[in-house]
Amino acid sequence: MLTKHRALTTTTELLVCAVFCCSVVTASNNAADLLLWFDSPAAQFTQSLPLGNGRLGAMVFGGVAEERIILNESSLWSGSPQDADRPDAAKYLPEIRRLLLEGKNAEAEKLVYEHFTCQGPGSARARGKDAQYGSYQTLANLRINFPAGENGVSRYRRELDLENAIARVQYEQNGVLYSRETFVSAPDQVVVVRLSASKPASINFDASLDRPERFSVSGEGGNSLLMTGQLNNGTDGKGMKHAARLRAFNKGGEVSLDGNSLLVKNANEVVLLVTAATDYIGFAGRRTPDPVAASAVDLSKSATKTFATLVAAHVKDYQHYFNRVSLQLGPANSDVSSKPMPARLQAFAQGTKDPGLAALYFQYGRYLLISSSRPGGLPANLQGIWAEEVQTPWNADWHLNVNVQMNYWPAEVANLTELHQPLFALIDSLQVPGARTAKLYYNARGWVAHVITNPWGFTAPGEGASWGSTTSGSAWLCQHLWDHYLFTRDKAFLKWAYPIMKGSARFYADMLIEEPKHKWLVTAPANSPENGFRLPDGKVAHVVMGPAIDMQLLRYLFEACIESSRILGVDADFRQELTEKKSRLAPTRVGSDGRVMEWLEEYEEAEPTHRHVSHLWGLYPGSEITLRLTPQLSAAARKTLEARGDISTGWSLAYKMNLWARLGDGNRAHLLLSMLLSPVGSRAKEGVTFAGGSYENLFDAHPPFQIDGNFGATAGVGEVLIQSGDGVVQLLPALPDAWSEGKVTGLRARGGFELDMAWKDGKLTAAMLRSKSGGACRVRYGEKILPLDTRSGGSYAIGKRLSDR
């Protein structure tokens, strides 16, 4: 293939390019770039192997004496709907604003804390398990105990196959080769575990189900277990009900009940099926009022099918999404790519070149999104769908000030557009409670959501003034609606989404106030997410007017509504109102130190290396700061990033990777990815609060585990290879030196386009653009811009016309 890459530059024009690019379309990933493997069992959660179908999740430990598989169900939450809005909050808004206008931020913050936070304990300081806010919880542990123990084990291997979404465990013990395969099927809504051995009558184990609290287990028939329970709703204790079922199907030997365990003796092969359900009836999910019955239906259906039938349906469903994109990065280093994952991570952290690890991480991120977010389901939370606790960190909720949005950054560019839908369902669900919050706090029309939310529709400010008065969560959510339209040009979707965006814009248009110095329109009260600044008297404050992120978000939201109303031919008066107010929003400014200003005033930073880089939202994921159109702001953004520093939480590293990619600095973006792919804690630095990285199973480390960093870096790889945020499709805009050769197929760009590319020695050698929706397109590579009329759709070989050779 590489010789064909070179021939492209000397062979005449489009036919050769078209033939080559067709071969790129069918090119496969390197095998090592689709496999995580280990030479020992997992000792902890962040070493285990994640599986999922969007609703059911499993974490495979691969133990020899005991196999532990953590089971999850995406809707399993404690808590319940609550009235968290203060009924008299709006009464205090004029005084809060007066104090802010007079520069009395500390006094305003005190008043916000006393009267403008949520009613009640809110998220219970991120310990909401037994509060009404609730917490996402683990469903169960499936424990499979083997009487042979761990003696005499050799040739151990545990792997996660990203191509087929199957976890495998294999080892030899006492002359017998034991194998296990586990997957979670979306078509059949079942967790499947097959245990086999090289010699007959060799499989012996007992299997059980348990969880940390609030459950009971009973046997059913001679080969099944039923686990049921009810979580705490934060009031009378009678919250969400759940059920999980386990059934064993054996070839040879026998299966029996031994108390609350299944006992398998002398089998040749055993298939275990696990189904589960909850009685959550909310904005998404299966809405099954009787989880015991629902889990029984799923089990009875899957029990009629052979293992071969189950696995074939599973692989077909999964590959429908996964096979859309392939990525190879080189030059390959087989010496390191063949190592077990912990050793491979260590080698990379010590400077060994391993471009394939980045390709693996990219595809792993796509795999995780396919496994944790499916149409009709709940959106991926702070941990996707995987948790081993009943009190997960930060309740594993949906944080609206970067985290849930970052979960979906790769959805469009990585060609998983349908998987965006669960987030859209969440946004839709917040309108009704958010309208009540908007009225009670701001006396405003429209709807708002602040910083955190849950399956129960929480839209009030958080319980702390320093972070909970961030008002821009709903604006950031709406960015995903407009961006999905930009990628797909789906007018039917826009008709559905526009009223949601309009309601959000209506709120902000109502709540803006005029600041006295420049007569700009600003939000008040507000936070720059989770960050603080020093007042002249040395006190640290957080509550402000018009932080840069709010202004950037509102420019984006107002423009999205303006353009949507034009496309749909509606709301001319509202369009005019937004046009006028957009022109008066406080602009993004450069401070005296040459950096982008985070606040209206040049406050001293309380934490200069803070993990959030909110004032660069306009660079990414927004598009108001670009190298081509706003060079002064781009230079200021670079200085901002330099001052903030690289080392931070895992998700912050991922965010900065995208920001550096937008600045065209591929080597700095690669450095951030390299830091993210370092073993957690290995890059700690004095003066930096958090030092993220990766756990051995490549889960992102905040620490602790947060999945947003995985998804953010997946999007970052896409941003390095293709950008389309400023109306031009840019090819290889930030290619790092470390990826001097490679090829990619199936990436998506705004405008309804898909692209395949190949490069060698850091130079583009081939490119194919496919138009999915028709329309004009401009493609940029380096300084060359190629205009294309793609209104007729189809494919366009553009590599030769853009190549420097």
Short mmCIF file of N, CA, C and O in Angstrom, two decimals, residues 660-724:
data_model
loop_
_atom_site.label_atom_id
_atom_site.label_comp_id
_atom_site.label_asym_id
_atom_site.label_seq_id
_atom_site.Cartn_x
_atom_site.Cartn_y
_atom_site.Cartn_z
N TRP A 660 -4.99 22.62 21.31
CA TRP A 660 -3.74 22.73 20.58
C TRP A 660 -3.92 22.29 19.12
O TRP A 660 -3.28 22.87 18.21
N ALA A 661 -4.78 21.30 18.90
CA ALA A 661 -5.04 20.90 17.52
C ALA A 661 -5.68 22.05 16.74
O ALA A 661 -5.32 22.31 15.58
N ARG A 662 -6.62 22.75 17.36
CA ARG A 662 -7.24 23.89 16.69
C ARG A 662 -6.24 25.01 16.41
O ARG A 662 -6.39 25.77 15.46
N LEU A 663 -5.19 25.08 17.22
CA LEU A 663 -4.14 26.08 16.99
C LEU A 663 -3.10 25.59 15.98
O LEU A 663 -2.10 26.27 15.74
N GLY A 664 -3.34 24.41 15.42
CA GLY A 664 -2.45 23.89 14.39
C GLY A 664 -1.15 23.32 14.90
O GLY A 664 -0.24 23.06 14.12
N ASP A 665 -1.04 23.09 16.20
CA ASP A 665 0.19 22.59 16.80
C ASP A 665 0.04 21.10 17.09
O ASP A 665 -0.31 20.70 18.20
N GLY A 666 0.30 20.29 16.09
CA GLY A 666 0.14 18.85 16.23
C GLY A 666 1.09 18.23 17.23
O GLY A 666 0.72 17.29 17.94
N ASN A 667 2.30 18.75 17.31
CA ASN A 667 3.26 18.18 18.25
C ASN A 667 2.84 18.44 19.70
O ASN A 667 3.00 17.57 20.56
N ARG A 668 2.28 19.63 19.97
CA ARG A 668 1.82 19.89 21.33
C ARG A 668 0.56 19.06 21.63
O ARG A 668 0.39 18.56 22.75
N ALA A 669 -0.30 18.91 20.64
CA ALA A 669 -1.47 18.04 20.82
C ALA A 669 -1.03 16.62 21.13
O ALA A 669 -1.60 15.93 22.00
N HIS A 670 0.01 16.15 20.42
CA HIS A 670 0.51 14.80 20.65
C HIS A 670 1.13 14.69 22.04
O HIS A 670 1.00 13.64 22.71
N LEU A 671 1.79 15.74 22.52
CA LEU A 671 2.33 15.73 23.87
C LEU A 671 1.22 15.55 24.89
O LEU A 671 1.35 14.76 25.84
N LEU A 672 0.10 16.26 24.72
CA LEU A 672 -1.02 16.11 25.64
C LEU A 672 -1.58 14.69 25.61
O LEU A 672 -1.91 14.11 26.65
N LEU A 673 -1.68 14.11 24.40
CA LEU A 673 -2.14 12.73 24.29
C LEU A 673 -1.15 11.79 24.97
O LEU A 673 -1.55 10.83 25.65
N SER A 674 0.13 12.06 24.80
CA SER A 674 1.15 11.23 25.45
C SER A 674 1.03 11.30 26.97
O SER A 674 1.20 10.29 27.66
N MET A 675 0.73 12.47 27.49
CA MET A 675 0.53 12.60 28.93
C MET A 675 -0.70 11.85 29.39
O MET A 675 -0.71 11.21 30.45
N LEU A 676 -1.75 11.90 28.58
CA LEU A 676 -2.96 11.18 28.92
C LEU A 676 -2.74 9.67 28.89
O LEU A 676 -3.35 8.92 29.66
N LEU A 677 -1.83 9.23 28.03
CA LEU A 677 -1.53 7.81 27.92
C LEU A 677 -0.39 7.38 28.83
O LEU A 677 0.18 6.30 28.66
N SER A 678 -0.06 8.20 29.79
CA SER A 678 0.93 7.83 30.81
C SER A 678 0.21 7.17 31.98
O SER A 678 -0.93 7.53 32.30
N PRO A 679 0.85 6.21 32.65
CA PRO A 679 0.23 5.61 33.84
C PRO A 679 -0.15 6.69 34.84
O PRO A 679 0.62 7.62 35.09
N VAL A 680 -1.32 6.59 35.41
CA VAL A 680 -1.85 7.63 36.29
C VAL A 680 -0.87 7.93 37.42
O VAL A 680 -0.28 7.02 38.02
N GLY A 681 -0.66 9.22 37.67
CA GLY A 681 0.23 9.65 38.74
C GLY A 681 1.68 9.77 38.36
O GLY A 681 2.48 10.31 39.13
N SER A 682 2.05 9.32 37.18
CA SER A 682 3.47 9.32 36.81
C SER A 682 3.99 10.69 36.44
O SER A 682 5.20 10.88 36.34
N ARG A 683 3.09 11.65 36.23
CA ARG A 683 3.52 12.99 35.83
C ARG A 683 3.09 14.05 36.85
O ARG A 683 2.88 15.20 36.50
N ALA A 684 2.96 13.66 38.10
CA ALA A 684 2.58 14.62 39.14
C ALA A 684 3.62 15.74 39.22
O ALA A 684 4.81 15.53 39.00
N LYS A 685 3.15 16.94 39.54
CA LYS A 685 4.03 18.11 39.57
C LYS A 685 3.62 18.99 40.73
O LYS A 685 2.43 19.22 40.98
N GLU A 686 4.61 19.52 41.43
CA GLU A 686 4.34 20.40 42.56
C GLU A 686 3.60 21.64 42.08
O GLU A 686 3.93 22.24 41.06
N GLY A 687 2.56 21.99 42.82
CA GLY A 687 1.78 23.17 42.48
C GLY A 687 0.60 22.89 41.58
O GLY A 687 -0.21 23.78 41.32
N VAL A 688 0.47 21.65 41.08
CA VAL A 688 -0.64 21.27 40.22
C VAL A 688 -1.55 20.35 41.02
O VAL A 688 -1.09 19.33 41.57
N THR A 689 -2.82 20.71 41.11
CA THR A 689 -3.74 20.00 42.01
C THR A 689 -3.97 18.56 41.57
O THR A 689 -4.00 17.65 42.39
N PHE A 690 -4.14 18.34 40.28
CA PHE A 690 -4.44 17.01 39.77
C PHE A 690 -3.42 16.62 38.71
O PHE A 690 -2.94 17.47 37.95
N ALA A 691 -3.11 15.33 38.63
CA ALA A 691 -2.25 14.82 37.57
C ALA A 691 -2.89 13.55 37.03
O ALA A 691 -2.80 12.49 37.64
N GLY A 692 -3.58 13.69 35.92
CA GLY A 692 -4.30 12.56 35.35
C GLY A 692 -3.42 11.69 34.49
O GLY A 692 -2.21 11.84 34.42
N GLY A 693 -4.05 10.76 33.81
CA GLY A 693 -3.36 9.81 32.96
C GLY A 693 -4.30 8.69 32.61
O GLY A 693 -5.51 8.91 32.44
N SER A 694 -3.77 7.49 32.51
CA SER A 694 -4.59 6.33 32.15
C SER A 694 -4.36 5.19 33.13
O SER A 694 -3.24 4.98 33.61
N TYR A 695 -5.43 4.47 33.40
CA TYR A 695 -5.33 3.22 34.14
C TYR A 695 -4.92 2.12 33.17
O TYR A 695 -4.88 2.31 31.94
N GLU A 696 -4.63 0.95 33.70
CA GLU A 696 -4.10 -0.12 32.86
C GLU A 696 -5.08 -0.58 31.79
O GLU A 696 -4.67 -1.06 30.73
N ASN A 697 -6.39 -0.45 32.04
CA ASN A 697 -7.36 -0.82 31.02
C ASN A 697 -7.69 0.34 30.09
O ASN A 697 -8.67 0.30 29.33
N LEU A 698 -6.88 1.40 30.15
CA LEU A 698 -7.00 2.61 29.33
C LEU A 698 -8.18 3.49 29.73
O LEU A 698 -8.48 4.45 29.02
N PHE A 699 -8.84 3.19 30.84
CA PHE A 699 -9.81 4.15 31.36
C PHE A 699 -9.07 5.43 31.74
O PHE A 699 -7.98 5.41 32.30
N ASP A 700 -9.73 6.56 31.45
CA ASP A 700 -9.16 7.86 31.80
C ASP A 700 -9.17 8.06 33.31
O ASP A 700 -10.14 7.73 34.00
N ALA A 701 -8.08 8.61 33.82
CA ALA A 701 -7.96 8.91 35.25
C ALA A 701 -8.08 10.41 35.47
O ALA A 701 -7.25 11.17 34.96
N HIS A 702 -9.10 10.82 36.23
CA HIS A 702 -9.18 12.23 36.64
C HIS A 702 -7.97 12.58 37.51
O HIS A 702 -7.35 13.63 37.22
N PRO A 703 -7.57 11.73 38.48
CA PRO A 703 -8.26 10.56 39.03
C PRO A 703 -9.34 10.97 40.02
O PRO A 703 -9.28 12.09 40.53
N PRO A 704 -10.36 10.11 40.29
CA PRO A 704 -10.50 8.72 39.86
C PRO A 704 -10.97 8.60 38.42
O PRO A 704 -10.88 9.57 37.65
N PHE A 705 -11.46 7.43 38.08
CA PHE A 705 -11.93 7.17 36.72
C PHE A 705 -13.05 8.11 36.34
O PHE A 705 -14.03 8.27 37.04
N GLN A 706 -12.87 8.79 35.21
CA GLN A 706 -13.92 9.52 34.51
C GLN A 706 -13.76 9.24 33.03
O GLN A 706 -12.66 9.41 32.49
N ILE A 707 -14.84 8.90 32.37
CA ILE A 707 -14.73 8.46 30.98
C ILE A 707 -14.62 9.62 30.01
O ILE A 707 -14.26 9.43 28.84
N ASP A 708 -14.89 10.84 30.45
CA ASP A 708 -14.87 11.99 29.54
C ASP A 708 -13.52 12.16 28.87
O ASP A 708 -13.43 12.56 27.70
N GLY A 709 -12.43 11.88 29.60
CA GLY A 709 -11.11 12.01 29.00
C GLY A 709 -10.90 11.05 27.85
O GLY A 709 -10.24 11.40 26.85
N ASN A 710 -11.44 9.84 27.96
CA ASN A 710 -11.37 8.91 26.83
C ASN A 710 -12.04 9.49 25.60
O ASN A 710 -11.48 9.48 24.49
N PHE A 711 -13.24 10.01 25.79
CA PHE A 711 -13.99 10.53 24.65
C PHE A 711 -13.38 11.83 24.12
O PHE A 711 -13.35 12.08 22.91
N GLY A 712 -12.88 12.67 25.04
CA GLY A 712 -12.27 13.92 24.60
C GLY A 712 -11.04 13.69 23.75
O GLY A 712 -10.83 14.37 22.73
N ALA A 713 -10.21 12.72 24.13
CA ALA A 713 -9.01 12.44 23.35
C ALA A 713 -9.35 11.75 22.03
O ALA A 713 -8.64 11.92 21.03
N THR A 714 -10.42 10.97 22.01
CA THR A 714 -10.87 10.38 20.74
C THR A 714 -11.23 11.48 19.76
O THR A 714 -10.83 11.45 18.59
N ALA A 715 -11.97 12.47 20.25
CA ALA A 715 -12.26 13.63 19.41
C ALA A 715 -10.98 14.37 19.03
O ALA A 715 -10.86 14.88 17.91
N GLY A 716 -10.02 14.41 19.95
CA GLY A 716 -8.77 15.10 19.68
C GLY A 716 -7.99 14.48 18.54
O GLY A 716 -7.39 15.20 17.73
N VAL A 717 -7.98 13.16 18.46
CA VAL A 717 -7.34 12.50 17.32
C VAL A 717 -8.02 12.93 16.03
O VAL A 717 -7.38 13.23 15.01
N GLY A 718 -9.36 13.00 16.07
CA GLY A 718 -10.09 13.48 14.90
C GLY A 718 -9.72 14.90 14.54
O GLY A 718 -9.54 15.23 13.35
N GLU A 719 -9.58 15.79 15.54
CA GLU A 719 -9.24 17.19 15.27
C GLU A 719 -7.83 17.33 14.69
O GLU A 719 -7.57 18.26 13.92
N VAL A 720 -6.93 16.46 15.08
CA VAL A 720 -5.59 16.48 14.51
C VAL A 720 -5.63 16.15 13.01
O VAL A 720 -4.87 16.71 12.22
N LEU A 721 -6.55 15.27 12.63
CA LEU A 721 -6.59 14.77 11.25
C LEU A 721 -7.53 15.55 10.35
O LEU A 721 -7.30 15.63 9.13
N ILE A 722 -8.60 16.10 10.91
CA ILE A 722 -9.57 16.82 10.08
C ILE A 722 -10.28 17.86 10.94
O ILE A 722 -10.62 17.58 12.09
N GLN A 723 -10.46 19.06 10.42
CA GLN A 723 -11.21 20.10 11.10
C GLN A 723 -12.18 20.74 10.12
O GLN A 723 -11.88 20.86 8.93
N SER A 724 -13.33 21.16 10.65
CA SER A 724 -14.33 21.77 9.78
C SER A 724 -15.14 22.82 10.54
O SER A 724 -16.29 23.08 10.22
#
